[in-house]
PDB file of C-alpha atoms in Angstrom:
ATOM      1  CA  MET U   1       4.173  11.448 -15.440  1.00 42.00           C
ATOM      2  CA  PHE U   2       5.715   7.979 -15.167  1.00 40.00           C
ATOM      3  CA  ARG U   3       9.410   7.416 -14.486  1.00 39.00           C
ATOM      4  CA  ALA U   4      10.747   4.413 -16.314  1.00 38.00           C
ATOM      5  CA  ILE U   5      12.207   1.745 -14.053  1.00 35.00           C
ATOM      6  CA  THR U   6      13.534  -1.542 -15.333  1.00 36.00           C
ATOM      7  CA  PRO U   7      11.005  -4.191 -14.310  1.00 36.00           C
ATOM      8  CA  GLN U   8      12.147  -7.250 -12.400  1.00 40.00           C
ATOM      9  CA  PRO U   9      12.225 -10.489 -14.394  1.00 41.00           C
ATOM     10  CA  ARG U  10       9.171 -12.731 -14.107  1.00 40.00           C
ATOM     11  CA  PRO U  11       9.461 -16.423 -13.353  1.00 40.00           C
ATOM     12  CA  THR U  12       8.247 -18.746 -15.991  1.00 42.00           C
ATOM     13  CA  SER U  13       5.356 -21.152 -15.474  1.00 41.00           C
ATOM     14  CA  ARG U  14       4.019 -24.048 -17.477  1.00 41.00           C
ATOM     15  CA  ALA U  15       0.528 -23.240 -16.262  1.00 39.00           C
ATOM     16  CA  CYS U  16      -1.736 -21.670 -18.811  1.00 38.00           C
ATOM     17  CA  SER U  17      -4.767 -20.604 -16.812  1.00 45.00           C
ATOM     18  CA  CYS U  18      -5.594 -16.945 -16.464  1.00 42.00           C
ATOM     19  CA  ARG U  19      -5.070 -17.040 -12.711  1.00 45.00           C
ATOM     20  CA  GLN U  20      -1.695 -18.693 -12.992  1.00 47.00           C
ATOM     21  CA  LYS U  21      -0.680 -15.945 -15.439  1.00 45.00           C
ATOM     22  CA  MET U  22      -1.711 -13.393 -12.881  1.00 45.00           C
ATOM     23  CA  LEU U  23       0.433 -15.133 -10.322  1.00 43.00           C
ATOM     24  CA  SER U  24       3.466 -14.923 -12.544  1.00 43.00           C
ATOM     25  CA  ALA U  25       2.666 -11.280 -13.116  1.00 44.00           C
ATOM     26  CA  HIS U  26       3.155 -10.689  -9.436  1.00 43.00           C
ATOM     27  CA  ILE U  27       6.544 -12.335  -9.668  1.00 34.00           C
ATOM     28  CA  LEU U  28       5.953 -15.606  -7.940  1.00 35.00           C
ATOM     29  CA  ILE U  29       5.300 -19.277  -8.317  1.00 29.00           C
ATOM     30  CA  TYR U  30       2.582 -19.858  -5.785  1.00 34.00           C
ATOM     31  CA  LYS U  31       3.513 -22.693  -3.449  1.00 36.00           C
ATOM     32  CA  HIS U  32       0.953 -24.184  -1.068  1.00 35.00           C
ATOM     33  CA  ARG U  33       2.369 -25.492   2.149  1.00 33.00           C
ATOM     34  CA  ARG U  34       1.556 -25.481   5.830  1.00 34.00           C
ATOM     35  CA  THR U  35       2.902 -22.417   7.609  1.00 37.00           C
ATOM     36  CA  ALA U  36       2.861 -21.432  11.268  1.00 36.00           C
ATOM     37  CA  PRO U  37       0.248 -18.819  12.127  1.00 37.00           C
ATOM     38  CA  ILE U  38       1.442 -15.257  12.461  1.00 35.00           C
ATOM     39  CA  THR U  39       2.126 -14.184  16.005  1.00 35.00           C
ATOM     40  CA  GLN U  40      -0.522 -11.717  17.075  1.00 37.00           C
ATOM     41  CA  ALA U  41      -0.893  -9.204  19.863  1.00 36.00           C
ATOM     42  CA  ALA U  42      -4.009  -7.299  20.876  1.00 39.00           C
ATOM     43  CA  SER U  43      -7.269  -7.302  18.947  1.00 47.00           C
ATOM     44  CA  GLY U  44      -7.054  -5.110  15.848  1.00 55.00           C
ATOM     45  CA  SER U  45      -3.252  -5.037  16.072  1.00 52.00           C
ATOM     46  CA  SER U  46      -0.693  -4.923  13.301  1.00 49.00           C
ATOM     47  CA  SER U  47       1.926  -7.615  12.791  1.00 52.00           C
ATOM     48  CA  SER U  48       5.132  -8.541  14.515  1.00 50.00           C
ATOM     49  CA  SER U  49       6.909  -9.589  11.305  1.00 68.00           C
ATOM     50  CA  LYS U  50      10.558  -8.711  10.820  1.00 73.00           C
ATOM     51  CA  SER U  51       9.703  -6.281   8.069  1.00 74.00           C
ATOM     52  CA  GLY U  52       7.137  -4.510  10.196  1.00 90.00           C
ATOM     53  CA  ALA U  53       4.498  -5.342   7.607  1.00 96.00           C
ATOM     54  CA  SER U  54       0.988  -6.564   8.366  1.00 98.00           C
ATOM     55  CA  TYR U  55      -0.293  -9.320   6.111  1.00 98.00           C
ATOM     56  CA  GLY U  56      -3.946  -9.899   5.246  1.00 98.00           C
ATOM     57  CA  LEU U  57      -6.449 -11.515   2.928  1.00 98.00           C
ATOM     58  CA  PHE U  58      -9.517 -10.253   1.138  1.00 98.00           C
ATOM     59  CA  VAL U  59     -12.659 -12.192   1.919  1.00 98.00           C
ATOM     60  CA  ILE U  60     -14.789 -11.925  -1.262  1.00 97.00           C
ATOM     61  CA  SER U  61     -16.817 -15.164  -0.749  1.00 97.00           C
ATOM     62  CA  ALA U  62     -19.482 -13.385   1.382  1.00 97.00           C
ATOM     63  CA  SER U  63     -19.070 -16.382   3.690  1.00 97.00           C
ATOM     64  CA  PRO U  64     -19.047 -15.953   7.446  1.00 98.00           C
ATOM     65  CA  VAL U  65     -17.494 -19.431   7.689  1.00 98.00           C
ATOM     66  CA  CYS U  66     -14.578 -18.470   5.437  1.00 98.00           C
ATOM     67  CA  ALA U  67     -14.133 -15.115   7.177  1.00 98.00           C
ATOM     68  CA  GLU U  68     -13.833 -16.826  10.571  1.00 98.00           C
ATOM     69  CA  ALA U  69     -11.472 -19.483   9.201  1.00 98.00           C
ATOM     70  CA  VAL U  70      -9.146 -16.809   7.775  1.00 98.00           C
ATOM     71  CA  ALA U  71      -9.179 -14.877  11.056  1.00 98.00           C
ATOM     72  CA  ALA U  72      -8.616 -18.032  13.113  1.00 98.00           C
ATOM     73  CA  ALA U  73      -5.717 -19.070  10.902  1.00 97.00           C
ATOM     74  CA  GLY U  74      -3.693 -16.047  12.004  1.00 97.00           C
ATOM     75  CA  ALA U  75      -4.118 -13.306   9.396  1.00 98.00           C
ATOM     76  CA  ASP U  76      -2.979  -9.930  10.785  1.00 98.00           C
ATOM     77  CA  TRP U  77      -5.996  -8.313   9.092  1.00 98.00           C
ATOM     78  CA  ILE U  78      -8.894  -9.243   6.864  1.00 98.00           C
ATOM     79  CA  CYS U  79     -10.822  -7.153   4.351  1.00 98.00           C
ATOM     80  CA  LEU U  80     -14.466  -8.093   4.139  1.00 98.00           C
ATOM     81  CA  ASP U  81     -15.243  -7.076   0.551  1.00 98.00           C
ATOM     82  CA  ALA U  82     -18.678  -5.506   0.187  1.00 97.00           C
ATOM     83  CA  GLN U  83     -17.661  -3.791  -3.066  1.00 97.00           C
ATOM     84  CA  HIS U  84     -16.993  -6.863  -5.242  1.00 96.00           C
ATOM     85  CA  GLY U  85     -18.337  -9.538  -2.887  1.00 93.00           C
ATOM     86  CA  ALA U  86     -22.094 -10.246  -2.577  1.00 92.00           C
ATOM     87  CA  VAL U  87     -22.211  -8.904   0.961  1.00 94.00           C
ATOM     88  CA  GLY U  88     -25.428  -7.361   2.267  1.00 94.00           C
ATOM     89  CA  TYR U  89     -25.786  -5.767   5.686  1.00 95.00           C
ATOM     90  CA  GLU U  90     -27.212  -8.956   7.276  1.00 96.00           C
ATOM     91  CA  THR U  91     -24.310 -11.045   5.956  1.00 97.00           C
ATOM     92  CA  LEU U  92     -21.826  -8.387   7.008  1.00 98.00           C
ATOM     93  CA  ASN U  93     -23.303  -8.492  10.521  1.00 98.00           C
ATOM     94  CA  GLN U  94     -22.655 -12.266  10.631  1.00 98.00           C
ATOM     95  CA  MET U  95     -19.131 -11.908   9.248  1.00 98.00           C
ATOM     96  CA  LEU U  96     -18.161  -9.283  11.739  1.00 98.00           C
ATOM     97  CA  GLY U  97     -19.825 -11.157  14.562  1.00 97.00           C
ATOM     98  CA  CYS U  98     -18.025 -14.461  13.979  1.00 97.00           C
ATOM     99  CA  THR U  99     -14.604 -12.803  13.586  1.00 98.00           C
ATOM    100  CA  ALA U 100     -14.874 -10.555  16.646  1.00 96.00           C
ATOM    101  CA  ALA U 101     -13.180 -13.047  18.952  1.00 95.00           C
ATOM    102  CA  TYR U 102      -9.909 -13.057  16.942  1.00 97.00           C
ATOM    103  CA  PRO U 103      -7.018 -10.626  16.952  1.00 97.00           C
ATOM    104  CA  ALA U 104      -7.228  -9.834  13.245  1.00 98.00           C
ATOM    105  CA  LYS U 105      -7.973  -6.229  12.327  1.00 98.00           C
ATOM    106  CA  ARG U 106     -11.266  -6.188  10.425  1.00 98.00           C
ATOM    107  CA  ILE U 107     -11.639  -3.781   7.575  1.00 98.00           C
ATOM    108  CA  VAL U 108     -14.753  -3.552   5.362  1.00 98.00           C
ATOM    109  CA  ARG U 109     -14.438  -2.446   1.755  1.00 98.00           C
ATOM    110  CA  VAL U 110     -17.484  -0.309   1.059  1.00 98.00           C
ATOM    111  CA  GLY U 111     -18.895   0.968  -2.252  1.00 97.00           C
ATOM    112  CA  GLY U 112     -17.021   4.262  -2.471  1.00 98.00           C
ATOM    113  CA  PRO U 113     -16.730   7.732  -0.947  1.00 98.00           C
ATOM    114  CA  ASP U 114     -20.479   8.273  -1.440  1.00 97.00           C
ATOM    115  CA  ASP U 115     -21.468   5.060   0.382  1.00 98.00           C
ATOM    116  CA  ARG U 116     -22.466   6.774   3.648  1.00 98.00           C
ATOM    117  CA  TYR U 117     -24.804   4.006   4.735  1.00 97.00           C
ATOM    118  CA  GLY U 118     -22.306   1.285   3.953  1.00 98.00           C
ATOM    119  CA  ILE U 119     -19.690   3.065   6.041  1.00 98.00           C
ATOM    120  CA  GLN U 120     -22.222   3.557   8.843  1.00 98.00           C
ATOM    121  CA  GLN U 121     -23.238  -0.087   8.892  1.00 98.00           C
ATOM    122  CA  ALA U 122     -19.664  -1.372   8.782  1.00 98.00           C
ATOM    123  CA  LEU U 123     -18.573   0.731  11.734  1.00 98.00           C
ATOM    124  CA  ASP U 124     -21.740   0.241  13.805  1.00 98.00           C
ATOM    125  CA  LEU U 125     -21.430  -3.556  13.287  1.00 98.00           C
ATOM    126  CA  GLY U 126     -17.959  -3.554  14.764  1.00 97.00           C
ATOM    127  CA  ALA U 127     -15.427  -3.160  11.936  1.00 98.00           C
ATOM    128  CA  HIS U 128     -12.156  -1.501  12.992  1.00 98.00           C
ATOM    129  CA  GLY U 129     -12.390   0.561   9.828  1.00 98.00           C
ATOM    130  CA  VAL U 130     -13.346   0.844   6.201  1.00 98.00           C
ATOM    131  CA  MET U 131     -11.532   0.674   2.887  1.00 98.00           C
ATOM    132  CA  VAL U 132     -12.950   3.254   0.475  1.00 98.00           C
ATOM    133  CA  PRO U 133     -12.434   2.601  -3.285  1.00 98.00           C
ATOM    134  CA  LEU U 134     -13.004   4.999  -6.207  1.00 97.00           C
ATOM    135  CA  VAL U 135     -11.338   7.967  -4.563  1.00 98.00           C
ATOM    136  CA  ASN U 136     -10.401  10.445  -7.267  1.00 98.00           C
ATOM    137  CA  SER U 137      -9.945  13.771  -5.492  1.00 98.00           C
ATOM    138  CA  ARG U 138      -9.354  15.598  -2.239  1.00 98.00           C
ATOM    139  CA  ALA U 139     -13.107  16.149  -1.997  1.00 98.00           C
ATOM    140  CA  ASP U 140     -13.707  12.399  -2.157  1.00 98.00           C
ATOM    141  CA  ALA U 141     -11.145  11.831   0.586  1.00 98.00           C
ATOM    142  CA  GLU U 142     -12.638  14.490   2.799  1.00 98.00           C
ATOM    143  CA  GLN U 143     -16.125  13.045   2.384  1.00 98.00           C
ATOM    144  CA  ALA U 144     -14.981   9.512   3.226  1.00 98.00           C
ATOM    145  CA  VAL U 145     -13.187  10.692   6.382  1.00 98.00           C
ATOM    146  CA  SER U 146     -16.229  12.764   7.396  1.00 98.00           C
ATOM    147  CA  TYR U 147     -18.570   9.763   7.164  1.00 98.00           C
ATOM    148  CA  CYS U 148     -16.262   7.807   9.527  1.00 98.00           C
ATOM    149  CA  ARG U 149     -16.170  10.375  12.283  1.00 98.00           C
ATOM    150  CA  PHE U 150     -18.695  11.753  14.769  1.00 98.00           C
ATOM    151  CA  PRO U 151     -19.375  15.500  14.993  1.00 97.00           C
ATOM    152  CA  PRO U 152     -17.776  17.935  15.269  1.00 96.00           C
ATOM    153  CA  ASP U 153     -15.081  16.158  13.175  1.00 97.00           C
ATOM    154  CA  GLY U 154     -17.491  14.447  10.796  1.00 97.00           C
ATOM    155  CA  GLN U 155     -21.045  13.398   9.954  1.00 97.00           C
ATOM    156  CA  ARG U 156     -21.362   9.898  11.384  1.00 98.00           C
ATOM    157  CA  SER U 157     -24.661   9.174  13.089  1.00 97.00           C
ATOM    158  CA  VAL U 158     -24.777   7.971  16.715  1.00 96.00           C
ATOM    159  CA  ALA U 159     -26.508   4.688  17.492  1.00 93.00           C
ATOM    160  CA  TYR U 160     -26.884   2.422  20.555  1.00 93.00           C
ATOM    161  CA  PRO U 161     -26.991  -0.469  21.256  1.00 95.00           C
ATOM    162  CA  VAL U 162     -24.586  -1.542  18.482  1.00 95.00           C
ATOM    163  CA  ARG U 163     -21.702  -3.980  18.455  1.00 96.00           C
ATOM    164  CA  ALA U 164     -19.117  -1.219  18.012  1.00 96.00           C
ATOM    165  CA  VAL U 165     -19.890   0.083  21.527  1.00 96.00           C
ATOM    166  CA  TYR U 166     -19.745  -3.362  23.204  1.00 94.00           C
ATOM    167  CA  ARG U 167     -15.952  -3.280  23.138  1.00 91.00           C
ATOM    168  CA  LYS U 168     -16.250  -0.468  25.742  1.00 95.00           C
ATOM    169  CA  GLY U 169     -18.839  -2.178  27.889  1.00 94.00           C
ATOM    170  CA  VAL U 170     -22.612  -1.808  28.275  1.00 94.00           C
ATOM    171  CA  GLY U 171     -24.820   1.172  28.983  1.00 94.00           C
ATOM    172  CA  VAL U 172     -24.467   4.906  28.908  1.00 95.00           C
ATOM    173  CA  PRO U 173     -20.885   4.945  30.410  1.00 95.00           C
ATOM    174  CA  ALA U 174     -19.752   2.613  27.613  1.00 96.00           C
ATOM    175  CA  LEU U 175     -21.395   4.767  24.933  1.00 97.00           C
ATOM    176  CA  SER U 176     -19.776   7.901  26.379  1.00 97.00           C
ATOM    177  CA  ARG U 177     -16.381   6.273  26.335  1.00 97.00           C
ATOM    178  CA  TYR U 178     -16.896   5.016  22.831  1.00 97.00           C
ATOM    179  CA  LEU U 179     -17.877   8.463  21.555  1.00 97.00           C
ATOM    180  CA  ARG U 180     -14.825  10.062  23.183  1.00 97.00           C
ATOM    181  CA  GLU U 181     -12.455   7.529  21.594  1.00 98.00           C
ATOM    182  CA  ALA U 182     -14.014   6.485  18.294  1.00 98.00           C
ATOM    183  CA  ASN U 183     -12.724   9.287  16.097  1.00 98.00           C
ATOM    184  CA  GLN U 184      -9.138   8.519  17.086  1.00 97.00           C
ATOM    185  CA  GLU U 185      -9.563   4.744  16.851  1.00 98.00           C
ATOM    186  CA  VAL U 186     -11.389   4.375  13.540  1.00 98.00           C
ATOM    187  CA  GLN U 187      -9.309   3.171  10.567  1.00 98.00           C
ATOM    188  CA  VAL U 188      -9.862   5.025   7.265  1.00 98.00           C
ATOM    189  CA  TRP U 189      -8.214   3.275   4.350  1.00 98.00           C
ATOM    190  CA  LEU U 190      -8.516   4.992   0.969  1.00 98.00           C
ATOM    191  CA  GLN U 191      -7.747   3.172  -2.247  1.00 98.00           C
ATOM    192  CA  VAL U 192      -5.296   4.566  -4.796  1.00 98.00           C
ATOM    193  CA  GLU U 193      -6.497   2.896  -7.941  1.00 98.00           C
ATOM    194  CA  THR U 194      -7.227   5.577 -10.536  1.00 97.00           C
ATOM    195  CA  ARG U 195      -5.187   7.934 -12.653  1.00 97.00           C
ATOM    196  CA  ALA U 196      -7.011  10.916 -11.171  1.00 98.00           C
ATOM    197  CA  CYS U 197      -6.167   9.812  -7.639  1.00 98.00           C
ATOM    198  CA  PHE U 198      -2.506   9.072  -8.463  1.00 98.00           C
ATOM    199  CA  GLU U 199      -1.984  12.438 -10.160  1.00 97.00           C
ATOM    200  CA  ALA U 200      -3.553  14.253  -7.157  1.00 98.00           C
ATOM    201  CA  LEU U 201      -1.838  12.010  -4.569  1.00 98.00           C
ATOM    202  CA  ASP U 202      -0.333  14.797  -2.466  1.00 98.00           C
ATOM    203  CA  ASP U 203      -3.615  16.656  -2.381  1.00 98.00           C
ATOM    204  CA  VAL U 204      -5.507  13.493  -1.390  1.00 98.00           C
ATOM    205  CA  LEU U 205      -3.073  12.258   1.279  1.00 98.00           C
ATOM    206  CA  SER U 206      -2.836  15.675   2.944  1.00 98.00           C
ATOM    207  CA  VAL U 207      -6.414  15.237   4.166  1.00 98.00           C
ATOM    208  CA  PRO U 208      -6.360  14.698   7.954  1.00 98.00           C
ATOM    209  CA  GLY U 209      -7.690  11.388   9.254  1.00 98.00           C
ATOM    210  CA  ILE U 210      -6.391   8.964   6.578  1.00 98.00           C
ATOM    211  CA  ASN U 211      -4.682   5.909   8.084  1.00 98.00           C
ATOM    212  CA  CYS U 212      -3.800   3.937   4.939  1.00 98.00           C
ATOM    213  CA  ALA U 213      -3.461   4.560   1.209  1.00 98.00           C
ATOM    214  CA  PHE U 214      -4.111   1.199  -0.397  1.00 98.00           C
ATOM    215  CA  LEU U 215      -2.866   0.656  -3.944  1.00 98.00           C
ATOM    216  CA  GLY U 216      -4.913  -1.353  -6.383  1.00 97.00           C
ATOM    217  CA  PRO U 217      -2.354  -2.273  -9.076  1.00 96.00           C
ATOM    218  CA  SER U 218      -4.778  -3.813 -11.603  1.00 95.00           C
ATOM    219  CA  ASP U 219      -7.251  -0.940 -11.610  1.00 96.00           C
ATOM    220  CA  MET U 220      -4.429   1.573 -11.664  1.00 96.00           C
ATOM    221  CA  SER U 221      -2.951  -0.138 -14.754  1.00 96.00           C
ATOM    222  CA  PHE U 222      -6.320  -0.132 -16.481  1.00 95.00           C
ATOM    223  CA  SER U 223      -6.796   3.520 -15.569  1.00 95.00           C
ATOM    224  CA  TYR U 224      -3.626   4.340 -17.514  1.00 94.00           C
ATOM    225  CA  GLY U 225      -4.524   2.073 -20.386  1.00 94.00           C
ATOM    226  CA  LEU U 226      -1.594  -0.245 -19.853  1.00 93.00           C
ATOM    227  CA  HIS U 227      -3.741  -3.291 -20.644  1.00 92.00           C
ATOM    228  CA  VAL U 228      -4.350  -1.897 -24.188  1.00 91.00           C
ATOM    229  CA  LYS U 229      -0.757  -0.693 -24.575  1.00 89.00           C
ATOM    230  CA  GLY U 230       0.468  -4.207 -23.773  1.00 87.00           C
ATOM    231  CA  GLY U 231      -1.982  -5.972 -26.000  1.00 91.00           C
ATOM    232  CA  TYR U 232      -3.916  -7.340 -22.998  1.00 91.00           C
ATOM    233  CA  ASP U 233      -0.842  -9.181 -21.758  1.00 90.00           C
ATOM    234  CA  LEU U 234      -1.726  -8.924 -18.070  1.00 86.00           C
ATOM    235  CA  PRO U 235       1.549 -10.286 -16.725  1.00 81.00           C
ATOM    236  CA  ALA U 236       3.438  -7.661 -18.738  1.00 84.00           C
ATOM    237  CA  MET U 237       1.060  -4.979 -17.597  1.00 87.00           C
ATOM    238  CA  LEU U 238       1.530  -5.762 -13.932  1.00 84.00           C
ATOM    239  CA  THR U 239       5.344  -5.793 -14.174  1.00 83.00           C
ATOM    240  CA  SER U 240       5.738  -2.791 -16.427  1.00 89.00           C
ATOM    241  CA  PRO U 241       8.140   0.086 -15.736  1.00 91.00           C
ATOM    242  CA  GLU U 242       5.123   2.379 -15.515  1.00 92.00           C
ATOM    243  CA  LEU U 243       3.630   0.379 -12.640  1.00 93.00           C
ATOM    244  CA  ASP U 244       6.996   0.120 -10.912  1.00 93.00           C
ATOM    245  CA  ASN U 245       6.918   3.920 -10.719  1.00 95.00           C
ATOM    246  CA  VAL U 246       3.445   3.817  -9.140  1.00 97.00           C
ATOM    247  CA  TYR U 247       4.623   1.406  -6.443  1.00 96.00           C
ATOM    248  CA  ASN U 248       7.538   3.630  -5.524  1.00 96.00           C
ATOM    249  CA  THR U 249       5.596   6.901  -5.727  1.00 98.00           C
ATOM    250  CA  VAL U 250       2.831   5.710  -3.412  1.00 98.00           C
ATOM    251  CA  VAL U 251       5.353   4.654  -0.697  1.00 98.00           C
ATOM    252  CA  GLN U 252       7.187   7.963  -0.899  1.00 98.00           C
ATOM    253  CA  ALA U 253       3.985  10.035  -0.778  1.00 98.00           C
ATOM    254  CA  CYS U 254       2.770   8.060   2.230  1.00 98.00           C
ATOM    255  CA  LYS U 255       6.012   8.848   4.055  1.00 98.00           C
ATOM    256  CA  ARG U 256       5.536  12.544   3.465  1.00 98.00           C
ATOM    257  CA  TYR U 257       2.094  12.556   5.094  1.00 98.00           C
ATOM    258  CA  GLY U 258       2.456   9.944   7.822  1.00 98.00           C
ATOM    259  CA  VAL U 259       0.070   7.545   6.081  1.00 98.00           C
ATOM    260  CA  ALA U 260       0.630   3.763   5.980  1.00 98.00           C
ATOM    261  CA  PRO U 261       0.998   2.389   2.430  1.00 98.00           C
ATOM    262  CA  GLY U 262      -1.010  -0.723   1.547  1.00 98.00           C
ATOM    263  CA  VAL U 263      -1.204  -2.920  -1.537  1.00 98.00           C
ATOM    264  CA  PHE U 264      -2.787  -6.018  -3.039  1.00 97.00           C
ATOM    265  CA  CYS U 265      -0.739  -8.781  -4.642  1.00 94.00           C
ATOM    266  CA  LEU U 266      -0.765 -12.532  -5.131  1.00 91.00           C
ATOM    267  CA  GLY U 267       1.373 -14.960  -3.125  1.00 91.00           C
ATOM    268  CA  GLU U 268       3.853 -14.935  -0.308  1.00 94.00           C
ATOM    269  CA  TYR U 269       6.893 -14.200  -2.466  1.00 93.00           C
ATOM    270  CA  ARG U 270       5.499 -10.997  -3.950  1.00 92.00           C
ATOM    271  CA  ALA U 271       4.035  -9.972  -0.581  1.00 95.00           C
ATOM    272  CA  ALA U 272       7.495 -10.185   1.000  1.00 96.00           C
ATOM    273  CA  GLN U 273       8.938  -8.126  -1.853  1.00 94.00           C
ATOM    274  CA  LEU U 274       6.351  -5.362  -1.383  1.00 95.00           C
ATOM    275  CA  ALA U 275       6.858  -5.391   2.412  1.00 97.00           C
ATOM    276  CA  ALA U 276      10.596  -4.920   1.827  1.00 96.00           C
ATOM    277  CA  GLN U 277       9.791  -2.047  -0.503  1.00 96.00           C
ATOM    278  CA  GLY U 278       8.019  -0.270   2.313  1.00 97.00           C
ATOM    279  CA  TYR U 279       4.403  -1.346   2.250  1.00 98.00           C
ATOM    280  CA  THR U 280       2.835  -1.696   5.671  1.00 98.00           C
ATOM    281  CA  TYR U 281      -0.427  -3.470   4.834  1.00 98.00           C
ATOM    282  CA  VAL U 282       0.006  -6.237   2.273  1.00 98.00           C
ATOM    283  CA  ALA U 283      -2.853  -8.424   1.032  1.00 98.00           C
ATOM    284  CA  TYR U 284      -1.487 -11.575  -0.564  1.00 97.00           C
ATOM    285  CA  ASP U 285      -4.722 -13.079  -2.098  1.00 97.00           C
ATOM    286  CA  THR U 286      -8.437 -13.573  -1.674  1.00 97.00           C
ATOM    287  CA  ASP U 287     -10.146 -16.423   0.149  1.00 97.00           C
ATOM    288  CA  LEU U 288     -11.689 -17.757  -3.060  1.00 97.00           C
ATOM    289  CA  GLY U 289      -8.394 -17.335  -4.908  1.00 96.00           C
ATOM    290  CA  VAL U 290      -6.558 -19.472  -2.367  1.00 96.00           C
ATOM    291  CA  MET U 291      -9.228 -22.150  -2.527  1.00 96.00           C
ATOM    292  CA  MET U 292      -9.408 -22.256  -6.316  1.00 96.00           C
ATOM    293  CA  ASN U 293      -5.667 -22.224  -6.854  1.00 94.00           C
ATOM    294  CA  TYR U 294      -5.002 -24.898  -4.306  1.00 95.00           C
ATOM    295  CA  THR U 295      -7.757 -27.093  -5.757  1.00 97.00           C
ATOM    296  CA  ALA U 296      -6.488 -26.665  -9.297  1.00 97.00           C
ATOM    297  CA  SER U 297      -2.885 -27.240  -8.302  1.00 95.00           C
ATOM    298  CA  THR U 298      -3.698 -30.357  -6.263  1.00 97.00           C
ATOM    299  CA  MET U 299      -5.920 -31.833  -8.992  1.00 97.00           C
ATOM    300  CA  ALA U 300      -3.196 -31.288 -11.558  1.00 97.00           C
ATOM    301  CA  LYS U 301      -0.700 -33.093  -9.392  1.00 96.00           C
ATOM    302  CA  LEU U 302      -3.052 -35.967  -8.598  1.00 97.00           C
ATOM    303  CA  LYS U 303      -3.915 -36.498 -12.255  1.00 96.00           C
ATOM    304  CA  ALA U 304      -0.398 -36.171 -13.598  1.00 94.00           C
TER     305      ALA U 304
END
């Protein structure tokens, strides 16, 4: 199934922490420095970067304060992680509320294709769309899309007043406008992170209504047993020829079906590489990852 491709060389690092090894696995030496915020257009827009890529960050802290800070700092998009982050509906409401004033596209990662109520809450509370993990088949993809759309195209329930409608105004005219436009505007991002999904990629991506196929490299590697094959050498796993094939295959499959490819990585260097490879939505870290890595790096320098 995999096509062998010579992996790119990894930079060396004197750091020995697990996180620093993961950084080297994504082919970078993470450098913290002040950068100008990304130029943004309308709310929920993509980027204006030279590559055409849109860069974002996963917010796994379950912190409205951190979510707003990331949005205010100029991220093109943010993923509010309710799968791995401790995000309940009340917290999600706060996170979506405090980021609503910023141009960043707001995507909520829900529990999976069966998480109908999580999808409903995310969209009612004003998210531009949802990221759906654990998609293994065409049926999973169809179900996820269905939960994001109102009848007759799907099974989403109608509610008012909710924040999602406020973008269109107030009252019955606003609700009518929202219902007319919501099915075309909602963003449905499906994660490609399992062997079953990868081997049925054409079948999955041919489902109408998918906006982004978002690759999870770590889970995909584990799904193929590359962590065991490599003796739990995670840097080697994440730069293996097998995973190189996955990166390329996902981009090509997305081109065939008019779906935007997305991917998670660590650091600006690797993010730029993946954008050049053809990925449209590139996440370069998590909010907690940035905080922890900067703290550790700064403390090491101060105590040297």
